[in-house]
XYZ file of C-alpha atoms in Angstrom:
607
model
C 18.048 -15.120 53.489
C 14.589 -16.302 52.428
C 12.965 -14.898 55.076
C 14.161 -11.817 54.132
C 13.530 -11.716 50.712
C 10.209 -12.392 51.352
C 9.791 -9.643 53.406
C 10.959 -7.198 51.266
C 9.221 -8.225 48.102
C 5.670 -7.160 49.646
C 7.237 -3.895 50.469
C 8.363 -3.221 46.546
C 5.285 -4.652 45.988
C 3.217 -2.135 48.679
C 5.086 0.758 46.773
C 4.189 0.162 43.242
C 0.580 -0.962 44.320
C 0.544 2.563 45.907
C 1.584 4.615 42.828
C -0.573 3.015 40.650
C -3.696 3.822 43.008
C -2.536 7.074 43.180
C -3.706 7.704 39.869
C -7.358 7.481 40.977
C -6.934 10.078 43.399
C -8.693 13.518 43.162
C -5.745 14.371 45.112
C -3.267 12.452 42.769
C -0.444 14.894 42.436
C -0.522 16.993 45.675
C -1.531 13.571 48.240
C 0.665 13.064 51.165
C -1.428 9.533 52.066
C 1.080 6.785 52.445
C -1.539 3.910 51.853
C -4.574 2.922 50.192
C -6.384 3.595 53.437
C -5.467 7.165 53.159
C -6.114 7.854 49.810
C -9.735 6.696 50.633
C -9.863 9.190 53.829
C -8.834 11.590 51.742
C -11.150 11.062 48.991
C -14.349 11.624 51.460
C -12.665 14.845 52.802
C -12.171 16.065 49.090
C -16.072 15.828 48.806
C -16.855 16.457 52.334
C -18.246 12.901 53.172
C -18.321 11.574 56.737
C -16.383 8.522 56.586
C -18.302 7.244 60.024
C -22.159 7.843 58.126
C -23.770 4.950 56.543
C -23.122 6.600 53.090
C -19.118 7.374 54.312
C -18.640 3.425 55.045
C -20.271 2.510 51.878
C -18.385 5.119 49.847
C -15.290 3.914 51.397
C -15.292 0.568 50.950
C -16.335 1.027 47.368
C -13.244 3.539 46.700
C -11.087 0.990 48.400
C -11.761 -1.649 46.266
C -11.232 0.686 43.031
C -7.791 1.671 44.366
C -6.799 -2.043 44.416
C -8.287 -2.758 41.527
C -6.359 0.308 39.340
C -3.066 -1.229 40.613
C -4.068 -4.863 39.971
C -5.276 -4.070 36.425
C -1.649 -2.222 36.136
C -0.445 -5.884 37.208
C -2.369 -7.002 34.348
C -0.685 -4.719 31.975
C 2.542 -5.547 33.480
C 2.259 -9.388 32.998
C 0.859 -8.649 29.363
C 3.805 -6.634 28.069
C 5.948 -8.822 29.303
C 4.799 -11.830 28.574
C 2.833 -11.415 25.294
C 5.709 -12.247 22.769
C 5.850 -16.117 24.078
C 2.258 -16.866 24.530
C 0.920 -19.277 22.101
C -2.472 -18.517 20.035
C -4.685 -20.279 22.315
C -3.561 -18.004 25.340
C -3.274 -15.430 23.364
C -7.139 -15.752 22.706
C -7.913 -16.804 26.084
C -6.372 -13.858 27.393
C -8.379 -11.386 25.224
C -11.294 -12.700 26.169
C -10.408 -12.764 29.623
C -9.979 -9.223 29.778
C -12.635 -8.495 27.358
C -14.972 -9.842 30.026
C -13.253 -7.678 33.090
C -14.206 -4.460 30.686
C -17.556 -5.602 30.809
C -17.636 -6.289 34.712
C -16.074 -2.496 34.661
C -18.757 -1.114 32.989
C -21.751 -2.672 34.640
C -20.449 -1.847 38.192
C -20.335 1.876 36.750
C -23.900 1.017 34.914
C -25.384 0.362 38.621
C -24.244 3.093 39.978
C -26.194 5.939 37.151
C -29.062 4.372 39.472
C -28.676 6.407 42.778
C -26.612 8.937 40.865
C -29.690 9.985 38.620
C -31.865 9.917 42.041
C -29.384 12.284 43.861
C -29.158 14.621 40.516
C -32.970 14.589 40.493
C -32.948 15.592 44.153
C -31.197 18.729 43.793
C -33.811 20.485 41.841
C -35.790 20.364 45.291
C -39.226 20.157 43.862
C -38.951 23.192 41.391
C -39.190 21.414 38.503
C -36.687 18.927 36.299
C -33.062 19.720 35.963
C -31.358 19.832 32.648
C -30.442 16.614 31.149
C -27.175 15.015 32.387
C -25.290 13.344 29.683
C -23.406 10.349 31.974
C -26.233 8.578 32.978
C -26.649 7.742 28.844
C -22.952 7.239 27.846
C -22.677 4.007 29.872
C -24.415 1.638 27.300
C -22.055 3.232 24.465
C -19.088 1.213 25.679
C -21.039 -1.949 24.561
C -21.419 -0.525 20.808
C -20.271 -2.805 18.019
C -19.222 0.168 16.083
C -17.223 3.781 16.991
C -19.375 6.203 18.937
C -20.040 9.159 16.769
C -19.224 11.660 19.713
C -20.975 15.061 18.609
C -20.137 17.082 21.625
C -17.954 20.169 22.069
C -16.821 19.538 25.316
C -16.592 16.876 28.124
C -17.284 16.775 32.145
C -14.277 17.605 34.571
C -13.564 14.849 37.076
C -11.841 17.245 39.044
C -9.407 20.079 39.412
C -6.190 17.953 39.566
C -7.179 15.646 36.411
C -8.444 18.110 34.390
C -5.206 20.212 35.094
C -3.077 16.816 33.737
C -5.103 16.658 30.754
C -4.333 20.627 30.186
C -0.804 19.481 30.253
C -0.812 16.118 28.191
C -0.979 13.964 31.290
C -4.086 12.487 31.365
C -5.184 10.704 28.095
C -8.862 9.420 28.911
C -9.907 12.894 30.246
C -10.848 15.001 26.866
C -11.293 19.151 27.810
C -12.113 20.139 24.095
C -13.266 17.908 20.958
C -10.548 20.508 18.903
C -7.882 18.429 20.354
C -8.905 14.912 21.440
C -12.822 13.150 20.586
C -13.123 9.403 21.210
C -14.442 8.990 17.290
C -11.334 10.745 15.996
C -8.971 8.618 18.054
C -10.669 5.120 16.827
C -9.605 6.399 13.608
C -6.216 7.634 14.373
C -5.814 4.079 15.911
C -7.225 2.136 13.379
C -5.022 4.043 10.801
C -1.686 3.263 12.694
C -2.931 -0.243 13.091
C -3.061 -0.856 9.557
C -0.302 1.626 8.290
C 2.346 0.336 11.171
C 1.082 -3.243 11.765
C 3.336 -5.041 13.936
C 5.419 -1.455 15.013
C 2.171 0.565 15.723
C 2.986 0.572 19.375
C 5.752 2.894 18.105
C 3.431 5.384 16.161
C 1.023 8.118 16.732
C -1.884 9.270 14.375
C -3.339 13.115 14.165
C -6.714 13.243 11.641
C -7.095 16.833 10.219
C -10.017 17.976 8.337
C -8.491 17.671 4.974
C -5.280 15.745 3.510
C -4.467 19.522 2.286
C -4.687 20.862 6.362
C -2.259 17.647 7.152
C 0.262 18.426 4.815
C 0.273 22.031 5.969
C -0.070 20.778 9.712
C 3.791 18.353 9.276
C 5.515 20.964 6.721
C 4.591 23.719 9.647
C 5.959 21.352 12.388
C 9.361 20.080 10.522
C 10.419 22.892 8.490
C 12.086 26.274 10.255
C 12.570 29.517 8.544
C 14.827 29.479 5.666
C 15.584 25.552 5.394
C 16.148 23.463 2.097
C 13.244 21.145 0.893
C 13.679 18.703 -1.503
C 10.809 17.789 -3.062
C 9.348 15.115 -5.560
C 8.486 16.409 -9.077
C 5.186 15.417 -9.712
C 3.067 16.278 -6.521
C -0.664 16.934 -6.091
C -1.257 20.933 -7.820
C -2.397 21.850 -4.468
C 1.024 20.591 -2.441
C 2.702 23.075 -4.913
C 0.906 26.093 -4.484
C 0.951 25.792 -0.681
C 4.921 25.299 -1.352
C 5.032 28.131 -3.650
C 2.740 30.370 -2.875
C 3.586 30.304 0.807
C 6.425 28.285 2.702
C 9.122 29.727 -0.618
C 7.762 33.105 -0.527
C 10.176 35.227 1.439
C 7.910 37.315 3.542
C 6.432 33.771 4.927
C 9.131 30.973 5.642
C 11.853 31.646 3.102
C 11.914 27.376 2.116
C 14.412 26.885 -0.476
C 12.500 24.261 -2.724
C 14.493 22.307 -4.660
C 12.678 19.948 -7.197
C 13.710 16.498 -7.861
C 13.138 15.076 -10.898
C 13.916 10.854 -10.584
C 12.783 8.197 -8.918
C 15.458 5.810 -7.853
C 18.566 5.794 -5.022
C 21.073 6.578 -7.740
C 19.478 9.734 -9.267
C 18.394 10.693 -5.568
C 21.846 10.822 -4.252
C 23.019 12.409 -7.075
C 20.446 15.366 -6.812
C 21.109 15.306 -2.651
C 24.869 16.017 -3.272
C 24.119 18.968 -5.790
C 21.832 20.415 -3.438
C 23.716 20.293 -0.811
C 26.590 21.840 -2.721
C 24.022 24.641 -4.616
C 22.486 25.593 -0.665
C 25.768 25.746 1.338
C 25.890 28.920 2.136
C 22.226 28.453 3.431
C 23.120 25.196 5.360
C 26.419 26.546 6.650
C 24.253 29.372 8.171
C 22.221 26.561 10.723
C 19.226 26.158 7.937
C 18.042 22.681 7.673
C 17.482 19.883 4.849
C 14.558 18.346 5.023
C 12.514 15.676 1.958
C 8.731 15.689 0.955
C 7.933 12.766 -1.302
C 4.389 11.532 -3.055
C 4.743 7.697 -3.887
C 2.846 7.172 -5.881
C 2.648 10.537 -7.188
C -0.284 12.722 -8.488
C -0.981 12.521 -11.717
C 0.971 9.784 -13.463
C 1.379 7.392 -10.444
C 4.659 6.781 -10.412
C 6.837 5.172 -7.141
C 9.855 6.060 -6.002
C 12.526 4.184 -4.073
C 11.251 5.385 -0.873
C 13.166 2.828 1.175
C 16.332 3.641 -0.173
C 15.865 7.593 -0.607
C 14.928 7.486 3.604
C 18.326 5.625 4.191
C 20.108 8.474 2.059
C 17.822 11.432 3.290
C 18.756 9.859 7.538
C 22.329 9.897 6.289
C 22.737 12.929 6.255
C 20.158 14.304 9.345
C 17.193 14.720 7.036
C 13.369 14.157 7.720
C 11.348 12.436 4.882
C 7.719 13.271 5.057
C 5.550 10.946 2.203
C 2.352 11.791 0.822
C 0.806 7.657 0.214
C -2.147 8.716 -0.040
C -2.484 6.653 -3.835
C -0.572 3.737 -2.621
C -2.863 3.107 0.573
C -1.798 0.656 2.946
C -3.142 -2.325 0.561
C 0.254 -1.399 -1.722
C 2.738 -0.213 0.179
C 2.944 -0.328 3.935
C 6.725 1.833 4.066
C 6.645 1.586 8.134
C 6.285 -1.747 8.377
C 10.166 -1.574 6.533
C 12.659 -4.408 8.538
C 14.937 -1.299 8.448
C 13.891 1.393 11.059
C 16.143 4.044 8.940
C 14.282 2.913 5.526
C 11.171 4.298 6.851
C 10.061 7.758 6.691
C 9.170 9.989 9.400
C 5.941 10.979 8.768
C 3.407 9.381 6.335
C 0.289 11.383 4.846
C -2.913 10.242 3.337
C -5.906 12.406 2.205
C -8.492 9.839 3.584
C -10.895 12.125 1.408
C -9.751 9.238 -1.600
C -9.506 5.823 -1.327
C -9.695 5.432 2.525
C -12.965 6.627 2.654
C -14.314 5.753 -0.612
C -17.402 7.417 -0.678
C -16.332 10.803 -1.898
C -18.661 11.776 0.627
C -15.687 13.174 3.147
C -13.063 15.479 3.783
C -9.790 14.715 5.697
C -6.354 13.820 6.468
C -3.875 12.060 8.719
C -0.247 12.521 9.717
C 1.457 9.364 11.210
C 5.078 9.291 12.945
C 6.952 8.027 15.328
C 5.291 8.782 18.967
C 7.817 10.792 20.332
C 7.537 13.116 17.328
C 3.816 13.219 17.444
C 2.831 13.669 21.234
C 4.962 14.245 24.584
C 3.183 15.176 27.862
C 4.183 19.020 28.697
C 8.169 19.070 30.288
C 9.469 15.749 28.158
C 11.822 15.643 25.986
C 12.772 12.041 24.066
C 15.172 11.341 21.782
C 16.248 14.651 21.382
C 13.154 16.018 20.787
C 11.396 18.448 23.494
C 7.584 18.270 23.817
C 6.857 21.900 22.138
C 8.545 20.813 19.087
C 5.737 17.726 18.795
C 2.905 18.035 16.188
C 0.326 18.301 18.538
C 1.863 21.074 20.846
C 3.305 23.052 17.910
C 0.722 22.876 15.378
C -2.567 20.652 16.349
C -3.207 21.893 19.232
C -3.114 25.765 17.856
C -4.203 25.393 14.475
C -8.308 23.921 14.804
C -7.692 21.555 11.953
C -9.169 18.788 13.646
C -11.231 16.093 12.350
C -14.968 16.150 13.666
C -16.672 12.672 14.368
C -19.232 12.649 11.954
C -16.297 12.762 8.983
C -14.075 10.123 11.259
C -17.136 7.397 11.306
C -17.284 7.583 7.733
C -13.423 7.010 7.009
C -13.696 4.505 9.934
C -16.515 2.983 7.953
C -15.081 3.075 4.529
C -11.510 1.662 5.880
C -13.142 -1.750 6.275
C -14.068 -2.250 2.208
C -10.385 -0.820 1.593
C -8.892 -3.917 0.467
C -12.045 -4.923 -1.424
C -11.838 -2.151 -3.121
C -8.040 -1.885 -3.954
C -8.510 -5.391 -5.677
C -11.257 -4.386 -8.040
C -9.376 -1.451 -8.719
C -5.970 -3.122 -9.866
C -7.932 -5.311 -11.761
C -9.477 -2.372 -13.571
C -6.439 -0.524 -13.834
C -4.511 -3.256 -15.625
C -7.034 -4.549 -17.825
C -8.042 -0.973 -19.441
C -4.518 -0.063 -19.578
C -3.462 -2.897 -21.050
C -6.229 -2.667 -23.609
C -5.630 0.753 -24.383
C -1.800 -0.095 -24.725
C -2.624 -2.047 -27.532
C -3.949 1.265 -29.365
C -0.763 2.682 -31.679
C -2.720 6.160 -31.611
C -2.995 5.899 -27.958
C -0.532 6.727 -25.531
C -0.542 5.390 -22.061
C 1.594 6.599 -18.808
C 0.960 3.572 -16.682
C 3.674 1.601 -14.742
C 1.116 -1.241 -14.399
C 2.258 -2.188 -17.975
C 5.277 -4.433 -17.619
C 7.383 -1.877 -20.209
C 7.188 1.110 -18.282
C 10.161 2.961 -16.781
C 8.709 2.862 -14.008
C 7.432 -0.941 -13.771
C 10.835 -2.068 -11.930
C 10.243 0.166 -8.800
C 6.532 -0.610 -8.811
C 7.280 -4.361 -8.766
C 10.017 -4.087 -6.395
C 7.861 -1.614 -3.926
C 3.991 -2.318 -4.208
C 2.287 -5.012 -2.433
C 2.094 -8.318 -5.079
C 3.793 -5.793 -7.441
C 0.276 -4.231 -8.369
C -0.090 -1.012 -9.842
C -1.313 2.543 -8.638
C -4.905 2.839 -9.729
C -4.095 6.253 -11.144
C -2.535 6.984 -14.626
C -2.177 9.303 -17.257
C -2.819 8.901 -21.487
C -2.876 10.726 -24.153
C -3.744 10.842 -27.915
C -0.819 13.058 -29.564
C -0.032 10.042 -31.735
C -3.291 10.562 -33.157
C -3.340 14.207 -33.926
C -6.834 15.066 -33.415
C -8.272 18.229 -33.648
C -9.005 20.024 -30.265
C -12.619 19.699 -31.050
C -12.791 16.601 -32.226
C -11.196 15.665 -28.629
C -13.077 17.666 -26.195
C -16.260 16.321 -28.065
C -15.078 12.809 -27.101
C -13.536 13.640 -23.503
C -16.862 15.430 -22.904
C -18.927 12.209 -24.033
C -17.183 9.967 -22.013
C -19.743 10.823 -19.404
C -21.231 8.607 -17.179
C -18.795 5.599 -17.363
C -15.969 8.110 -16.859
C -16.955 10.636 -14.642
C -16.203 14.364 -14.745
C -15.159 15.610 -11.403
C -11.993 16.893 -9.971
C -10.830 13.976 -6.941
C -10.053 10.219 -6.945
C -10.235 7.476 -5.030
C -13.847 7.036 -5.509
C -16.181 3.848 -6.211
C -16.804 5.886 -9.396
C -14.245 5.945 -11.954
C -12.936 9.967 -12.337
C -11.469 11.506 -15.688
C -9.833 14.958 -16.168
C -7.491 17.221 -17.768
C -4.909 18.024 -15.425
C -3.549 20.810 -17.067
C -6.828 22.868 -16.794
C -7.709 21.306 -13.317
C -5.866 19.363 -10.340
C -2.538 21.009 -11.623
C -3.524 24.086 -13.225
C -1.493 25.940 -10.369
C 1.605 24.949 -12.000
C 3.225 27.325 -14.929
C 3.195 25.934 -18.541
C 6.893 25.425 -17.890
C 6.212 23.468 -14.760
C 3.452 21.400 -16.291
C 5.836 20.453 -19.253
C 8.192 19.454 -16.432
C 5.813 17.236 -14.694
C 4.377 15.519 -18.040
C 1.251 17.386 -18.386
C 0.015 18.705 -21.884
C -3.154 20.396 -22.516
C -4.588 16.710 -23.711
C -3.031 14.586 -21.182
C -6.071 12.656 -19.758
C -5.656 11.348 -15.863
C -7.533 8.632 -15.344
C -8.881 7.349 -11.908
C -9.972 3.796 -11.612
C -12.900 3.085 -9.694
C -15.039 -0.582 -8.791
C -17.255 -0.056 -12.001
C -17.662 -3.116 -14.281
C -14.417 -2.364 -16.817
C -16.021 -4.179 -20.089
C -18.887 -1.284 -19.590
C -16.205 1.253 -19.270
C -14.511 -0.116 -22.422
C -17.615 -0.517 -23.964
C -18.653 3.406 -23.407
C -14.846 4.031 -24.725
C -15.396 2.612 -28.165
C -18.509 3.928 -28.774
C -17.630 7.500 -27.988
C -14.496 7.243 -30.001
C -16.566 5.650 -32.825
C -19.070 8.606 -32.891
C -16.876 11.313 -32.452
C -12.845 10.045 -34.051
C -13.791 7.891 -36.170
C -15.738 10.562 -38.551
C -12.031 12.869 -38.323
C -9.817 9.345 -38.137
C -11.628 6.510 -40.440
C -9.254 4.194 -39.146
C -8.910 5.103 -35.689
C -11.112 2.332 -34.213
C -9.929 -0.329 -36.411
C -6.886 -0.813 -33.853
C -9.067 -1.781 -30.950
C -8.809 -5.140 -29.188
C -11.244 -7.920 -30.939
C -13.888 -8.161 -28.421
C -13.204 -12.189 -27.724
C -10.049 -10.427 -26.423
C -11.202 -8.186 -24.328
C -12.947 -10.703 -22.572
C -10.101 -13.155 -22.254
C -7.937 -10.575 -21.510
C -10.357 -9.725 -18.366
C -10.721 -12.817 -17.423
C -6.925 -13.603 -17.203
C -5.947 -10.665 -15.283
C -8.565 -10.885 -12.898
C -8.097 -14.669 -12.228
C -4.066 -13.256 -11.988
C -4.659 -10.531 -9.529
C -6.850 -12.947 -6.934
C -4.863 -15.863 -6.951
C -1.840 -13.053 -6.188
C -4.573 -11.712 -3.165
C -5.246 -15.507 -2.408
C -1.617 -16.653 -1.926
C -0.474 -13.636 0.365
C -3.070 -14.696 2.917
C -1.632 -16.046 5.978
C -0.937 -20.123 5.974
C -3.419 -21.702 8.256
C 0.195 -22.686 10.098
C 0.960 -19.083 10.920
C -2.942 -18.409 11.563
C -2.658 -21.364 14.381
C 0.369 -19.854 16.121
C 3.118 -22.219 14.151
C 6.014 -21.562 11.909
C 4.894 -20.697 8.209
């Protein structure tokens, strides 16, 4: 019995190694060869090389070698996945750098060979003069880059007919035909993004960049909804998600959507308003239309959170998709797909990298994430229900041209790694000039980073620490000013608060909603969503906060104070101002501090 186990295991063994070499072949899906032997023979015929020349031997040798070494490096990955999990840390590392080093062994043997192929390339011009440059003798030395390639190229080389007519069909993932679909800068970010939205699931999750957040909301409402289905969506949504909801998918010469708005915030009020729509659009749903949820938590322009958890366990109750817009929440305050519960996390998240991803305010875009069978399928699959045309990139990405160029992806790439940085400055901003401002009885502020906000419960229960969005919304009706007198001091708050229409900038960003980022909406609507004509939204950037104070005073003291003698007599004492800063930020850092891993965990132990 043991000599015949033993003599069948190299067969399974002979088998697999085969497949996996296969995939090297130029022949790979129409090869008859039955061994590695023959998938070299037939690799010189392909290219008309005599196998019994000098050059033939050589060739073949070297091919042979690069079949085994495919299906060992499969071994590799085999032994990895299934033995990851129970490695300790000091494996794990050993490991990494194990293989780290075979990548680099990889890439020189291909580095020695641009030698002879630049010679034979050279050759062909026969003495007429110097061929056009050939790009793969230079892309070599970009493997060894510390930092994402910035890949400005339309197109890419064939390997040959049989690859390049897998990557036509989703089969072949490291041949790229067209930089509209697939470019290596765009998919570091795509990566990077499901890294750090998914953590620990991210094997689970796919990532499509679009050249906006704008062209990725359109790209996942275009891929989920169908022609006449029932959308619930969140009240207070970016002015632009509205018009492209109004204006297009509800019209009914487009897509017919039946919005229906939802006005709350937690599970209670969310089932409530579930049950009535699905009661208000039966005849609709009874007819094979579809209910499907859009969310923004936190939401544009008061920054608000809602119960997404517990709305995605309602929503998957009853067959629904949830697609959320966290753009303001970034993965430093709320990561919802890193939820214990698979059914408590949406389907698709959104983020405009444009804001505080990026940071710069230098770039446009956008991602979609979701779950990898609902992003991507090679062409004839079909997983969980879901066929490969009805993916994102088959149905919309790869027809639409929204794509993300490089030059835009390096800079969100680039940007990503100050994120948390960032965040914590701007929480610390956030909650010092709101609470300051708080203190004002003339001034009213719509901020759930204050502790007696409506909203403060599902902000403490949701966010990361319990820290607040770093958008908000106040107001001075209390104080009854004159519309002059208040556009004279809006207008002077200039250049601590900065007049421009986006956030998520290193530069703190003021405006009027009402006459800008949600002037789309009816009067009506904009009553509906909290918006007056002198509601002030307020996004926090890294600037020093005392200076922003400062510049807040003063222009209230030259421009209300003349109109309100008293106005400026309710500000905080300066001595409290400062202590007030210096708590909160000594608060918000030793919250940062603490949620660091233990030095336990760090060393592969038990925290």
């Amino acid at each position: 019995m043991q000599s015949s186990s033993q003599h069948n295991k190299p067969n399974h063994v002979d088998s697999t190694t085969l497949q996996h070499a296969k995939v090297l072949s130029p022949r790979r899906n129409s090869t008859e060869a039955g061994s590695i032997d023959a998938l070299v023979n037939e690799q010189l015929a392909h290219f008309g090389i005599d196998p019994h020349s000098n050059y033939g031997q050589a060739l073949s040798e070297t091919a042979r070698h690069l079949y085994h070494a495919q299906a060992n490096v499969m071994q590799l990955w085999d032994i990895t996945s299934s033995t990851l999990s129970s490695l300790n840390k000091e494996d794990r590392v050993a490991y990494f750098n194990a293989k780290k080093f075979l990548s680099f062994q990889i890439a020189k043997i291909l580095d020695t060979l641009q030698n002879p192929f630049r010679a034979t390339y050279q050759s062909l011009a026969g003495g007429e003069g110097a061929q056009s440059h050939y790009p793969l003798f230079d892309n070599v030395t970009a493997l060894f880059s510390a930092t994402p390639v910035v890949v400005r190229t339309a197109t890419y080389v064939y390997a040959c007919t049989e690859w390049v007519d897998d990557a036509f069909q989703g089969k072949e993932f490291t041949h790229q035909i067209y930089s509209r679909l697939l470019n290596p800068t765009n998919i570091s970010l795509a990566n990077a993004i499901v890294d750090l939205e998914a953590g620990p699931h991210a094997s689970h999750y796919l990532a499509w960049n679009f050249n906006s957040g704008m062209a990725a909301i359109d790209a996942v409402l275009s891929n989920v909804l169908s022609h006449g289905d029932v959308l619930i969506v969140s009240r207070n949504v970016y002015g632009g998600v509205y018009q492209l909801l109004h204006d297009y998918f509800a019209r009914a010469n487009r897509m017919d959507i039946q919005i229906a708005w939802f006005d709350g915030y937690d599970k209670e009020s969310f089932a409530e308003f579930l049950a009535t729509t699905q009661n208000k659009y039966r005849g609709r749903l009874d007819k094979g239309a579809n209910l499907h949820v859009y969310l923004e938590s936190p939401c544009n322009p008061h920054g608000y959170v809602l119960d997404v958890p517990e709305i995605c366990k309602q929503a998957h109750a009853n067959n629904a998709l949830v697609m959320l817009d966290s753009t303001l929440a970034t993965p430093v305050l709320h990561q919802p797909l890193q939820h214990k519960e698979e059914n408590a996390r949406p389907d698709y998240v959104i983020h405009s990298y444009t804001k505080d991803l990026c940071g710069s305010g230098a770039t446009t875009a956008g991602v979609v994430i979701g779950a990898a069978h609902r992003m991507f399928q090679p062409k004839g699959s079909s997983i969980n229900g879901v066929d490969w045309s009805q993916t994102l990139f088959w149905d919309v990405y790869y027809i639409k041209g929204a794509f993300l160029d490089s030059e835009k992806a390096f800079d969100v790439l680039n940007g990503m790694k100050t994120l948390e940085q960032r965040m914590l400055t701007k929480v610390i901003n956030t909650k010092v000039f709101t609470a300051f401002l708080n203190v004002h009885p003339k001034i009213r502020v719509n901020c759930h980073g204050l502790p007696t906000h409506a909203n403060a419960g599902l902000r403490e229960k949701q966010h990361k620490n319990g820290w607040p969005c770093t958008l908000f919304t106040v107001d001075m009706a209390p104080a009854n000013l004159p519309k002059d007198v208040f556009t004279r001091f809006f207008d002077a708050l200039e250049p601590a608060f900065s007049h421009q229409v986006s956030i998520g900038q290193s530069n703190t960003i003021i405006l009027c909603p009402a006459l800008t980022s949600h002037s789309e909406l009816s009067s009506d609507e904009q009553k509906k969503a909290g918006i007056d004509l002198t509601t002030m939204r307020i996004a926090m950037g890294t600037d020093n906060v005392k200076q922003q104070i400062a510049h807040f005073m003063l222009a209230a003291k030259h421009f209300i104070a003349p109109h309100t003698p008293d106005f400026c007599e309710h500000f905080m004492s300066y001595a409290d101002i400062d202590a007030l800063y210096t708590a909160i930020s000594a608060e918000v850092c030793a919250q940062h501090f603490a949620n660091t891993p233990s030095m336990a965990k760090l060393m592969g132990g038990l925290d």
